[in-house]
């Protein structure tokens, strides 16, 4: 996910997801922080890079929020984000979604079964 200020984005995601995102500066001019994930699995990163800036149309991704996405949504405002969609049931067999705007202006979706 693009970040205009990586440290700010890392602080936001560390607060709402209650986990650490160590910053990796081993790529010249392209600092990034990896999202924690289990191997094998899909991962991602926060990145500060001139060619990968937050866009006016914003990025739209969905994160697996574990068993219940509500605790993450509950931390969004205090971390500097905005709730776009409260926890909403899709269907009983699919679960719930919610959306927020992060500290960088990206819109992020969350999914959970409960």
PDB file of N, CA and C in Angstrom:
ATOM      1  N   UNK A   1       0.841  -1.154   0.000  1.00  0.00           N
ATOM      2  CA  UNK A   1       0.000   0.000   0.000  1.00  0.00           C
ATOM      3  C   UNK A   1       0.894   1.226   0.000  1.00  0.00           C
ATOM      4  N   UNK A   2       0.620   2.169  -0.843  1.00  0.00           N
ATOM      5  CA  UNK A   2       1.454   3.366  -0.907  1.00  0.00           C
ATOM      6  C   UNK A   2       1.261   4.257   0.314  1.00  0.00           C
ATOM      7  N   UNK A   3       2.343   4.907   0.727  1.00  0.00           N
ATOM      8  CA  UNK A   3       2.307   5.829   1.862  1.00  0.00           C
ATOM      9  C   UNK A   3       3.080   7.087   1.514  1.00  0.00           C
ATOM     10  N   UNK A   4       2.486   8.236   1.780  1.00  0.00           N
ATOM     11  CA  UNK A   4       3.200   9.500   1.594  1.00  0.00           C
ATOM     12  C   UNK A   4       4.252   9.660   2.686  1.00  0.00           C
ATOM     13  N   UNK A   5       3.949   9.191   3.893  1.00  0.00           N
ATOM     14  CA  UNK A   5       4.876   9.214   5.027  1.00  0.00           C
ATOM     15  C   UNK A   5       4.843   7.837   5.678  1.00  0.00           C
ATOM     16  N   UNK A   6       5.868   7.039   5.411  1.00  0.00           N
ATOM     17  CA  UNK A   6       5.888   5.657   5.862  1.00  0.00           C
ATOM     18  C   UNK A   6       5.749   5.541   7.380  1.00  0.00           C
ATOM     19  N   UNK A   7       6.474   6.366   8.126  1.00  0.00           N
ATOM     20  CA  UNK A   7       6.409   6.272   9.586  1.00  0.00           C
ATOM     21  C   UNK A   7       4.982   6.490  10.088  1.00  0.00           C
ATOM     22  N   UNK A   8       4.262   7.445   9.489  1.00  0.00           N
ATOM     23  CA  UNK A   8       2.881   7.715   9.885  1.00  0.00           C
ATOM     24  C   UNK A   8       1.993   6.519   9.565  1.00  0.00           C
ATOM     25  N   UNK A   9       2.166   5.939   8.372  1.00  0.00           N
ATOM     26  CA  UNK A   9       1.372   4.776   7.977  1.00  0.00           C
ATOM     27  C   UNK A   9       1.669   3.577   8.872  1.00  0.00           C
ATOM     28  N   UNK A  10       2.938   3.358   9.202  1.00  0.00           N
ATOM     29  CA  UNK A  10       3.312   2.260  10.091  1.00  0.00           C
ATOM     30  C   UNK A  10       2.661   2.458  11.455  1.00  0.00           C
ATOM     31  N   UNK A  11       2.723   3.666  11.992  1.00  0.00           N
ATOM     32  CA  UNK A  11       2.109   3.942  13.295  1.00  0.00           C
ATOM     33  C   UNK A  11       0.607   3.662  13.251  1.00  0.00           C
ATOM     34  N   UNK A  12      -0.070   4.079  12.171  1.00  0.00           N
ATOM     35  CA  UNK A  12      -1.501   3.845  12.019  1.00  0.00           C
ATOM     36  C   UNK A  12      -1.809   2.350  12.040  1.00  0.00           C
ATOM     37  N   UNK A  13      -1.126   1.564  11.195  1.00  0.00           N
ATOM     38  CA  UNK A  13      -1.425   0.136  11.100  1.00  0.00           C
ATOM     39  C   UNK A  13      -0.979  -0.641  12.330  1.00  0.00           C
ATOM     40  N   UNK A  14       0.121  -0.222  12.962  1.00  0.00           N
ATOM     41  CA  UNK A  14       0.504  -0.877  14.219  1.00  0.00           C
ATOM     42  C   UNK A  14      -0.572  -0.672  15.277  1.00  0.00           C
ATOM     43  N   UNK A  15      -1.158   0.525  15.299  1.00  0.00           N
ATOM     44  CA  UNK A  15      -2.183   0.802  16.309  1.00  0.00           C
ATOM     45  C   UNK A  15      -3.473   0.043  16.032  1.00  0.00           C
ATOM     46  N   UNK A  16      -3.961   0.051  14.804  1.00  0.00           N
ATOM     47  CA  UNK A  16      -5.266  -0.582  14.570  1.00  0.00           C
ATOM     48  C   UNK A  16      -5.181  -2.101  14.519  1.00  0.00           C
ATOM     49  N   UNK A  17      -4.059  -2.651  14.052  1.00  0.00           N
ATOM     50  CA  UNK A  17      -3.927  -4.108  13.965  1.00  0.00           C
ATOM     51  C   UNK A  17      -3.226  -4.702  15.193  1.00  0.00           C
ATOM     52  N   UNK A  18      -2.761  -3.848  16.090  1.00  0.00           N
ATOM     53  CA  UNK A  18      -2.119  -4.274  17.337  1.00  0.00           C
ATOM     54  C   UNK A  18      -0.968  -5.240  17.088  1.00  0.00           C
ATOM     55  N   UNK A  19      -0.093  -4.862  16.162  1.00  0.00           N
ATOM     56  CA  UNK A  19       1.086  -5.662  15.854  1.00  0.00           C
ATOM     57  C   UNK A  19       2.191  -4.733  15.361  1.00  0.00           C
ATOM     58  N   UNK A  20       3.394  -5.229  15.244  1.00  0.00           N
ATOM     59  CA  UNK A  20       4.536  -4.420  14.811  1.00  0.00           C
ATOM     60  C   UNK A  20       4.807  -4.592  13.319  1.00  0.00           C
ATOM     61  N   UNK A  21       5.233  -3.509  12.692  1.00  0.00           N
ATOM     62  CA  UNK A  21       5.598  -3.479  11.281  1.00  0.00           C
ATOM     63  C   UNK A  21       7.005  -2.902  11.173  1.00  0.00           C
ATOM     64  N   UNK A  22       8.038  -3.725  11.288  1.00  0.00           N
ATOM     65  CA  UNK A  22       9.398  -3.184  11.202  1.00  0.00           C
ATOM     66  C   UNK A  22       9.668  -2.576   9.827  1.00  0.00           C
ATOM     67  N   UNK A  23      10.313  -1.419   9.820  1.00  0.00           N
ATOM     68  CA  UNK A  23      10.644  -0.741   8.563  1.00  0.00           C
ATOM     69  C   UNK A  23      11.945  -1.307   8.020  1.00  0.00           C
ATOM     70  N   UNK A  24      11.936  -1.653   6.741  1.00  0.00           N
ATOM     71  CA  UNK A  24      13.102  -2.196   6.042  1.00  0.00           C
ATOM     72  C   UNK A  24      13.621  -1.127   5.093  1.00  0.00           C
ATOM     73  N   UNK A  25      14.845  -0.674   5.321  1.00  0.00           N
ATOM     74  CA  UNK A  25      15.440   0.355   4.464  1.00  0.00           C
ATOM     75  C   UNK A  25      16.534  -0.225   3.568  1.00  0.00           C
ATOM     76  N   UNK A  26      16.518  -1.530   3.356  1.00  0.00           N
ATOM     77  CA  UNK A  26      17.577  -2.161   2.564  1.00  0.00           C
ATOM     78  C   UNK A  26      17.411  -1.924   1.064  1.00  0.00           C
ATOM     79  N   UNK A  27      16.259  -1.430   0.631  1.00  0.00           N
ATOM     80  CA  UNK A  27      16.049  -1.096  -0.769  1.00  0.00           C
ATOM     81  C   UNK A  27      16.244   0.411  -0.936  1.00  0.00           C
ATOM     82  N   UNK A  28      17.318   0.853  -1.601  1.00  0.00           N
ATOM     83  CA  UNK A  28      17.617   2.287  -1.695  1.00  0.00           C
ATOM     84  C   UNK A  28      16.444   3.099  -2.263  1.00  0.00           C
ATOM     85  N   UNK A  29      16.083   4.167  -1.525  1.00  0.00           N
ATOM     86  CA  UNK A  29      15.030   5.060  -1.982  1.00  0.00           C
ATOM     87  C   UNK A  29      13.635   4.474  -1.928  1.00  0.00           C
ATOM     88  N   UNK A  30      13.471   3.315  -1.284  1.00  0.00           N
ATOM     89  CA  UNK A  30      12.177   2.642  -1.274  1.00  0.00           C
ATOM     90  C   UNK A  30      11.955   1.950   0.083  1.00  0.00           C
ATOM     91  N   UNK A  31      11.881   2.714   1.185  1.00  0.00           N
ATOM     92  CA  UNK A  31      11.641   2.064   2.469  1.00  0.00           C
ATOM     93  C   UNK A  31      10.262   1.408   2.493  1.00  0.00           C
ATOM     94  N   UNK A  32      10.178   0.272   3.171  1.00  0.00           N
ATOM     95  CA  UNK A  32       8.902  -0.431   3.257  1.00  0.00           C
ATOM     96  C   UNK A  32       8.773  -1.114   4.602  1.00  0.00           C
ATOM     97  N   UNK A  33       7.542  -1.472   4.936  1.00  0.00           N
ATOM     98  CA  UNK A  33       7.245  -2.214   6.161  1.00  0.00           C
ATOM     99  C   UNK A  33       6.325  -3.360   5.765  1.00  0.00           C
ATOM    100  N   UNK A  34       6.755  -4.575   6.049  1.00  0.00           N
ATOM    101  CA  UNK A  34       5.980  -5.754   5.659  1.00  0.00           C
ATOM    102  C   UNK A  34       4.826  -5.989   6.623  1.00  0.00           C
ATOM    103  N   UNK A  35       3.661  -6.321   6.065  1.00  0.00           N
ATOM    104  CA  UNK A  35       2.521  -6.715   6.878  1.00  0.00           C
ATOM    105  C   UNK A  35       2.766  -8.134   7.366  1.00  0.00           C
ATOM    106  N   UNK A  36       2.546  -8.395   8.648  1.00  0.00           N
ATOM    107  CA  UNK A  36       2.772  -9.749   9.152  1.00  0.00           C
ATOM    108  C   UNK A  36       1.815 -10.742   8.504  1.00  0.00           C
ATOM    109  N   UNK A  37       2.329 -11.915   8.186  1.00  0.00           N
ATOM    110  CA  UNK A  37       1.495 -12.976   7.614  1.00  0.00           C
ATOM    111  C   UNK A  37       2.165 -14.318   7.850  1.00  0.00           C
ATOM    112  N   UNK A  38       1.371 -15.365   7.833  1.00  0.00           N
ATOM    113  CA  UNK A  38       1.883 -16.720   8.025  1.00  0.00           C
ATOM    114  C   UNK A  38       2.321 -17.285   6.687  1.00  0.00           C
ATOM    115  N   UNK A  39       3.385 -18.044   6.705  1.00  0.00           N
ATOM    116  CA  UNK A  39       3.865 -18.722   5.501  1.00  0.00           C
ATOM    117  C   UNK A  39       3.265 -20.111   5.421  1.00  0.00           C
ATOM    118  N   UNK A  40       2.860 -20.638   4.312  1.00  0.00           N
ATOM    119  CA  UNK A  40       2.728 -19.878   3.079  1.00  0.00           C
ATOM    120  C   UNK A  40       1.459 -19.040   3.152  1.00  0.00           C
ATOM    121  N   UNK A  41       1.488 -17.900   2.569  1.00  0.00           N
ATOM    122  CA  UNK A  41       0.320 -17.044   2.604  1.00  0.00           C
ATOM    123  C   UNK A  41       0.564 -15.775   1.826  1.00  0.00           C
ATOM    124  N   UNK A  42      -0.476 -15.028   1.663  1.00  0.00           N
ATOM    125  CA  UNK A  42      -0.397 -13.774   0.935  1.00  0.00           C
ATOM    126  C   UNK A  42       0.038 -12.686   1.901  1.00  0.00           C
ATOM    127  N   UNK A  43       1.002 -11.918   1.508  1.00  0.00           N
ATOM    128  CA  UNK A  43       1.484 -10.818   2.327  1.00  0.00           C
ATOM    129  C   UNK A  43       1.317  -9.503   1.600  1.00  0.00           C
ATOM    130  N   UNK A  44       1.949  -8.506   2.085  1.00  0.00           N
ATOM    131  CA  UNK A  44       1.905  -7.188   1.471  1.00  0.00           C
ATOM    132  C   UNK A  44       2.825  -6.268   2.237  1.00  0.00           C
ATOM    133  N   UNK A  45       2.863  -5.012   1.820  1.00  0.00           N
ATOM    134  CA  UNK A  45       3.722  -4.059   2.507  1.00  0.00           C
ATOM    135  C   UNK A  45       3.171  -2.649   2.388  1.00  0.00           C
ATOM    136  N   UNK A  46       3.643  -1.813   3.278  1.00  0.00           N
ATOM    137  CA  UNK A  46       3.491  -0.375   3.165  1.00  0.00           C
ATOM    138  C   UNK A  46       4.769   0.101   2.505  1.00  0.00           C
ATOM    139  N   UNK A  47       4.685   1.041   1.576  1.00  0.00           N
ATOM    140  CA  UNK A  47       5.881   1.481   0.866  1.00  0.00           C
ATOM    141  C   UNK A  47       5.840   2.976   0.612  1.00  0.00           C
ATOM    142  N   UNK A  48       6.985   3.616   0.808  1.00  0.00           N
ATOM    143  CA  UNK A  48       7.139   5.035   0.487  1.00  0.00           C
ATOM    144  C   UNK A  48       8.093   5.119  -0.702  1.00  0.00           C
ATOM    145  N   UNK A  49       7.531   5.470  -1.843  1.00  0.00           N
ATOM    146  CA  UNK A  49       8.292   5.464  -3.092  1.00  0.00           C
ATOM    147  C   UNK A  49       7.626   6.444  -4.036  1.00  0.00           C
ATOM    148  N   UNK A  50       8.391   7.322  -4.635  1.00  0.00           N
ATOM    149  CA  UNK A  50       7.826   8.392  -5.474  1.00  0.00           C
ATOM    150  C   UNK A  50       6.874   7.869  -6.540  1.00  0.00           C
ATOM    151  N   UNK A  51       7.173   6.718  -7.141  1.00  0.00           N
ATOM    152  CA  UNK A  51       6.323   6.176  -8.197  1.00  0.00           C
ATOM    153  C   UNK A  51       5.147   5.364  -7.649  1.00  0.00           C
ATOM    154  N   UNK A  52       5.045   5.256  -6.334  1.00  0.00           N
ATOM    155  CA  UNK A  52       3.940   4.506  -5.727  1.00  0.00           C
ATOM    156  C   UNK A  52       3.345   5.357  -4.613  1.00  0.00           C
ATOM    157  N   UNK A  53       2.772   6.497  -4.988  1.00  0.00           N
ATOM    158  CA  UNK A  53       2.177   7.421  -4.033  1.00  0.00           C
ATOM    159  C   UNK A  53       0.683   7.139  -3.895  1.00  0.00           C
ATOM    160  N   UNK A  54       0.094   7.501  -2.758  1.00  0.00           N
ATOM    161  CA  UNK A  54      -1.358   7.388  -2.659  1.00  0.00           C
ATOM    162  C   UNK A  54      -2.014   8.181  -3.788  1.00  0.00           C
ATOM    163  N   UNK A  55      -3.027   7.615  -4.387  1.00  0.00           N
ATOM    164  CA  UNK A  55      -3.686   8.201  -5.556  1.00  0.00           C
ATOM    165  C   UNK A  55      -5.035   8.772  -5.158  1.00  0.00           C
ATOM    166  N   UNK A  56      -5.481   9.782  -5.862  1.00  0.00           N
ATOM    167  CA  UNK A  56      -6.780  10.405  -5.569  1.00  0.00           C
ATOM    168  C   UNK A  56      -7.917   9.383  -5.602  1.00  0.00           C
ATOM    169  N   UNK A  57      -7.827   8.385  -6.474  1.00  0.00           N
ATOM    170  CA  UNK A  57      -8.854   7.346  -6.544  1.00  0.00           C
ATOM    171  C   UNK A  57      -8.663   6.296  -5.467  1.00  0.00           C
ATOM    172  N   UNK A  58      -7.547   6.323  -4.816  1.00  0.00           N
ATOM    173  CA  UNK A  58      -7.200   5.456  -3.696  1.00  0.00           C
ATOM    174  C   UNK A  58      -7.113   3.977  -4.077  1.00  0.00           C
ATOM    175  N   UNK A  59      -6.316   3.284  -3.304  1.00  0.00           N
ATOM    176  CA  UNK A  59      -6.177   1.844  -3.463  1.00  0.00           C
ATOM    177  C   UNK A  59      -7.322   1.188  -2.688  1.00  0.00           C
ATOM    178  N   UNK A  60      -7.803   0.056  -3.169  1.00  0.00           N
ATOM    179  CA  UNK A  60      -8.867  -0.658  -2.459  1.00  0.00           C
ATOM    180  C   UNK A  60      -8.416  -2.100  -2.292  1.00  0.00           C
ATOM    181  N   UNK A  61      -8.070  -2.454  -1.086  1.00  0.00           N
ATOM    182  CA  UNK A  61      -7.709  -3.831  -0.775  1.00  0.00           C
ATOM    183  C   UNK A  61      -8.556  -4.286   0.402  1.00  0.00           C
ATOM    184  N   UNK A  62      -8.625  -5.589   0.600  1.00  0.00           N
ATOM    185  CA  UNK A  62      -9.352  -6.161   1.732  1.00  0.00           C
ATOM    186  C   UNK A  62      -8.388  -7.012   2.535  1.00  0.00           C
ATOM    187  N   UNK A  63      -8.389  -6.798   3.835  1.00  0.00           N
ATOM    188  CA  UNK A  63      -7.548  -7.568   4.739  1.00  0.00           C
ATOM    189  C   UNK A  63      -8.399  -8.560   5.510  1.00  0.00           C
ATOM    190  N   UNK A  64      -7.839  -9.725   5.785  1.00  0.00           N
ATOM    191  CA  UNK A  64      -8.484 -10.703   6.644  1.00  0.00           C
ATOM    192  C   UNK A  64      -8.357 -10.183   8.072  1.00  0.00           C
ATOM    193  N   UNK A  65      -9.472  -9.883   8.697  1.00  0.00           N
ATOM    194  CA  UNK A  65      -9.469  -9.295  10.032  1.00  0.00           C
ATOM    195  C   UNK A  65      -9.602 -10.339  11.130  1.00  0.00           C
ATOM    196  N   UNK A  66      -9.388 -11.602  10.793  1.00  0.00           N
ATOM    197  CA  UNK A  66      -9.478 -12.649  11.796  1.00  0.00           C
ATOM    198  C   UNK A  66     -10.916 -12.991  12.115  1.00  0.00           C
ATOM    199  N   UNK A  67     -11.178 -13.327  13.367  1.00  0.00           N
ATOM    200  CA  UNK A  67     -12.503 -13.789  13.765  1.00  0.00           C
ATOM    201  C   UNK A  67     -13.542 -12.677  13.760  1.00  0.00           C
ATOM    202  N   UNK A  68     -13.144 -11.437  14.116  1.00  0.00           N
ATOM    203  CA  UNK A  68     -14.106 -10.335  14.244  1.00  0.00           C
ATOM    204  C   UNK A  68     -13.416  -9.026  13.881  1.00  0.00           C
ATOM    205  N   UNK A  69     -13.913  -8.341  12.866  1.00  0.00           N
ATOM    206  CA  UNK A  69     -13.295  -7.099  12.408  1.00  0.00           C
ATOM    207  C   UNK A  69     -13.601  -5.894  13.304  1.00  0.00           C
ATOM    208  N   UNK A  70     -14.572  -5.996  14.192  1.00  0.00           N
ATOM    209  CA  UNK A  70     -14.984  -4.842  14.997  1.00  0.00           C
ATOM    210  C   UNK A  70     -13.861  -4.248  15.846  1.00  0.00           C
ATOM    211  N   UNK A  71     -13.011  -5.059  16.524  1.00  0.00           N
ATOM    212  CA  UNK A  71     -11.928  -4.447  17.307  1.00  0.00           C
ATOM    213  C   UNK A  71     -10.993  -3.584  16.460  1.00  0.00           C
ATOM    214  N   UNK A  72     -10.761  -3.964  15.209  1.00  0.00           N
ATOM    215  CA  UNK A  72      -9.914  -3.150  14.338  1.00  0.00           C
ATOM    216  C   UNK A  72     -10.626  -1.840  14.019  1.00  0.00           C
ATOM    217  N   UNK A  73     -11.899  -1.916  13.613  1.00  0.00           N
ATOM    218  CA  UNK A  73     -12.650  -0.689  13.330  1.00  0.00           C
ATOM    219  C   UNK A  73     -12.693   0.227  14.547  1.00  0.00           C
ATOM    220  N   UNK A  74     -12.785  -0.347  15.741  1.00  0.00           N
ATOM    221  CA  UNK A  74     -12.848   0.451  16.966  1.00  0.00           C
ATOM    222  C   UNK A  74     -11.582   1.274  17.194  1.00  0.00           C
ATOM    223  N   UNK A  75     -10.458   0.870  16.607  1.00  0.00           N
ATOM    224  CA  UNK A  75      -9.193   1.581  16.801  1.00  0.00           C
ATOM    225  C   UNK A  75      -8.879   2.568  15.682  1.00  0.00           C
ATOM    226  N   UNK A  76      -9.665   2.582  14.617  1.00  0.00           N
ATOM    227  CA  UNK A  76      -9.356   3.399  13.438  1.00  0.00           C
ATOM    228  C   UNK A  76      -9.344   4.891  13.751  1.00  0.00           C
ATOM    229  N   UNK A  77     -10.379   5.429  14.358  1.00  0.00           N
ATOM    230  CA  UNK A  77     -10.462   6.877  14.595  1.00  0.00           C
ATOM    231  C   UNK A  77      -9.329   7.380  15.481  1.00  0.00           C
ATOM    232  N   UNK A  78      -9.025   6.651  16.558  1.00  0.00           N
ATOM    233  CA  UNK A  78      -7.956   7.107  17.457  1.00  0.00           C
ATOM    234  C   UNK A  78      -6.582   7.029  16.801  1.00  0.00           C
ATOM    235  N   UNK A  79      -6.462   6.230  15.734  1.00  0.00           N
ATOM    236  CA  UNK A  79      -5.194   6.117  15.008  1.00  0.00           C
ATOM    237  C   UNK A  79      -5.077   7.177  13.905  1.00  0.00           C
ATOM    238  N   UNK A  80      -6.156   7.919  13.658  1.00  0.00           N
ATOM    239  CA  UNK A  80      -6.108   8.971  12.641  1.00  0.00           C
ATOM    240  C   UNK A  80      -6.827   8.632  11.358  1.00  0.00           C
ATOM    241  N   UNK A  81      -7.618   7.562  11.349  1.00  0.00           N
ATOM    242  CA  UNK A  81      -8.370   7.180  10.153  1.00  0.00           C
ATOM    243  C   UNK A  81      -9.841   7.524  10.289  1.00  0.00           C
ATOM    244  N   UNK A  82     -10.619   7.152   9.275  1.00  0.00           N
ATOM    245  CA  UNK A  82     -12.049   7.430   9.237  1.00  0.00           C
ATOM    246  C   UNK A  82     -12.793   6.174   8.825  1.00  0.00           C
ATOM    247  N   UNK A  83     -13.854   5.846   9.539  1.00  0.00           N
ATOM    248  CA  UNK A  83     -14.693   4.710   9.156  1.00  0.00           C
ATOM    249  C   UNK A  83     -15.498   5.094   7.926  1.00  0.00           C
ATOM    250  N   UNK A  84     -15.436   4.272   6.887  1.00  0.00           N
ATOM    251  CA  UNK A  84     -16.202   4.485   5.654  1.00  0.00           C
ATOM    252  C   UNK A  84     -17.466   3.631   5.684  1.00  0.00           C
ATOM    253  N   UNK A  85     -17.352   2.398   6.187  1.00  0.00           N
ATOM    254  CA  UNK A  85     -18.492   1.489   6.306  1.00  0.00           C
ATOM    255  C   UNK A  85     -18.371   0.740   7.618  1.00  0.00           C
ATOM    256  N   UNK A  86     -19.375   0.839   8.445  1.00  0.00           N
ATOM    257  CA  UNK A  86     -19.401   0.083   9.689  1.00  0.00           C
ATOM    258  C   UNK A  86     -19.477  -1.416   9.383  1.00  0.00           C
ATOM    259  N   UNK A  87     -19.233  -2.232  10.368  1.00  0.00           N
ATOM    260  CA  UNK A  87     -19.327  -3.683  10.216  1.00  0.00           C
ATOM    261  C   UNK A  87     -20.705  -4.035   9.653  1.00  0.00           C
ATOM    262  N   UNK A  88     -20.703  -4.726   8.514  1.00  0.00           N
ATOM    263  CA  UNK A  88     -21.937  -5.014   7.782  1.00  0.00           C
ATOM    264  C   UNK A  88     -21.962  -6.479   7.384  1.00  0.00           C
ATOM    265  N   UNK A  89     -23.069  -7.162   7.673  1.00  0.00           N
ATOM    266  CA  UNK A  89     -23.224  -8.564   7.291  1.00  0.00           C
ATOM    267  C   UNK A  89     -23.427  -8.659   5.781  1.00  0.00           C
ATOM    268  N   UNK A  90     -22.617  -9.504   5.130  1.00  0.00           N
ATOM    269  CA  UNK A  90     -22.822  -9.787   3.702  1.00  0.00           C
ATOM    270  C   UNK A  90     -23.886 -10.873   3.601  1.00  0.00           C
ATOM    271  N   UNK A  91     -23.560 -12.035   4.143  1.00  0.00           N
ATOM    272  CA  UNK A  91     -24.470 -13.185   4.273  1.00  0.00           C
ATOM    273  C   UNK A  91     -23.928 -14.041   5.386  1.00  0.00           C
ATOM    274  N   UNK A  92     -24.796 -14.844   6.012  1.00  0.00           N
ATOM    275  CA  UNK A  92     -24.357 -15.685   7.122  1.00  0.00           C
ATOM    276  C   UNK A  92     -23.204 -16.605   6.742  1.00  0.00           C
ATOM    277  N   UNK A  93     -23.196 -17.132   5.520  1.00  0.00           N
ATOM    278  CA  UNK A  93     -22.144 -18.070   5.121  1.00  0.00           C
ATOM    279  C   UNK A  93     -20.873 -17.371   4.642  1.00  0.00           C
ATOM    280  N   UNK A  94     -20.916 -16.061   4.440  1.00  0.00           N
ATOM    281  CA  UNK A  94     -19.745 -15.318   3.967  1.00  0.00           C
ATOM    282  C   UNK A  94     -19.118 -14.502   5.085  1.00  0.00           C
ATOM    283  N   UNK A  95     -19.933 -13.868   5.901  1.00  0.00           N
ATOM    284  CA  UNK A  95     -19.418 -13.078   7.005  1.00  0.00           C
ATOM    285  C   UNK A  95     -19.665 -11.593   6.832  1.00  0.00           C
ATOM    286  N   UNK A  96     -18.756 -10.808   7.378  1.00  0.00           N
ATOM    287  CA  UNK A  96     -18.920  -9.363   7.487  1.00  0.00           C
ATOM    288  C   UNK A  96     -17.825  -8.612   6.743  1.00  0.00           C
ATOM    289  N   UNK A  97     -18.147  -7.378   6.355  1.00  0.00           N
ATOM    290  CA  UNK A  97     -17.150  -6.461   5.823  1.00  0.00           C
ATOM    291  C   UNK A  97     -17.271  -5.136   6.562  1.00  0.00           C
ATOM    292  N   UNK A  98     -16.230  -4.366   6.488  1.00  0.00           N
ATOM    293  CA  UNK A  98     -16.190  -2.998   6.985  1.00  0.00           C
ATOM    294  C   UNK A  98     -15.113  -2.283   6.202  1.00  0.00           C
ATOM    295  N   UNK A  99     -15.161  -0.964   6.128  1.00  0.00           N
ATOM    296  CA  UNK A  99     -14.148  -0.218   5.383  1.00  0.00           C
ATOM    297  C   UNK A  99     -13.736   1.026   6.151  1.00  0.00           C
ATOM    298  N   UNK A 100     -12.486   1.418   5.967  1.00  0.00           N
ATOM    299  CA  UNK A 100     -11.983   2.645   6.577  1.00  0.00           C
ATOM    300  C   UNK A 100     -11.002   3.317   5.643  1.00  0.00           C
ATOM    301  N   UNK A 101     -10.810   4.610   5.858  1.00  0.00           N
ATOM    302  CA  UNK A 101      -9.781   5.379   5.173  1.00  0.00           C
ATOM    303  C   UNK A 101      -8.610   5.457   6.138  1.00  0.00           C
ATOM    304  N   UNK A 102      -7.417   5.109   5.666  1.00  0.00           N
ATOM    305  CA  UNK A 102      -6.251   5.079   6.552  1.00  0.00           C
ATOM    306  C   UNK A 102      -5.594   6.449   6.661  1.00  0.00           C
ATOM    307  N   UNK A 103      -4.468   6.516   7.346  1.00  0.00           N
ATOM    308  CA  UNK A 103      -3.758   7.775   7.562  1.00  0.00           C
ATOM    309  C   UNK A 103      -3.234   8.391   6.273  1.00  0.00           C
ATOM    310  N   UNK A 104      -3.158   7.606   5.196  1.00  0.00           N
ATOM    311  CA  UNK A 104      -2.638   8.077   3.917  1.00  0.00           C
ATOM    312  C   UNK A 104      -3.735   8.371   2.906  1.00  0.00           C
ATOM    313  N   UNK A 105      -4.995   8.114   3.270  1.00  0.00           N
ATOM    314  CA  UNK A 105      -6.103   8.355   2.361  1.00  0.00           C
ATOM    315  C   UNK A 105      -6.537   7.125   1.571  1.00  0.00           C
ATOM    316  N   UNK A 106      -5.872   5.992   1.766  1.00  0.00           N
ATOM    317  CA  UNK A 106      -6.285   4.745   1.089  1.00  0.00           C
ATOM    318  C   UNK A 106      -7.552   4.213   1.748  1.00  0.00           C
ATOM    319  N   UNK A 107      -8.420   3.585   0.963  1.00  0.00           N
ATOM    320  CA  UNK A 107      -9.602   2.934   1.516  1.00  0.00           C
ATOM    321  C   UNK A 107      -9.298   1.450   1.623  1.00  0.00           C
ATOM    322  N   UNK A 108      -9.430   0.927   2.841  1.00  0.00           N
ATOM    323  CA  UNK A 108      -9.101  -0.460   3.126  1.00  0.00           C
ATOM    324  C   UNK A 108     -10.365  -1.177   3.583  1.00  0.00           C
ATOM    325  N   UNK A 109     -10.599  -2.348   3.024  1.00  0.00           N
ATOM    326  CA  UNK A 109     -11.719  -3.173   3.442  1.00  0.00           C
ATOM    327  C   UNK A 109     -11.252  -4.243   4.407  1.00  0.00           C
ATOM    328  N   UNK A 110     -12.126  -4.657   5.293  1.00  0.00           N
ATOM    329  CA  UNK A 110     -11.839  -5.736   6.238  1.00  0.00           C
ATOM    330  C   UNK A 110     -12.889  -6.821   6.055  1.00  0.00           C
ATOM    331  N   UNK A 111     -12.494  -8.060   6.278  1.00  0.00           N
ATOM    332  CA  UNK A 111     -13.430  -9.180   6.220  1.00  0.00           C
ATOM    333  C   UNK A 111     -13.241 -10.042   7.449  1.00  0.00           C
ATOM    334  N   UNK A 112     -14.354 -10.502   8.025  1.00  0.00           N
ATOM    335  CA  UNK A 112     -14.304 -11.472   9.120  1.00  0.00           C
ATOM    336  C   UNK A 112     -15.541 -12.346   9.062  1.00  0.00           C
ATOM    337  N   UNK A 113     -15.459 -13.506   9.679  1.00  0.00           N
ATOM    338  CA  UNK A 113     -16.599 -14.432   9.683  1.00  0.00           C
ATOM    339  C   UNK A 113     -17.631 -14.047  10.738  1.00  0.00           C
ATOM    340  N   UNK A 114     -17.221 -13.356  11.785  1.00  0.00           N
ATOM    341  CA  UNK A 114     -18.141 -12.983  12.876  1.00  0.00           C
ATOM    342  C   UNK A 114     -18.138 -11.483  13.073  1.00  0.00           C
TER     343      UNK A 114
END
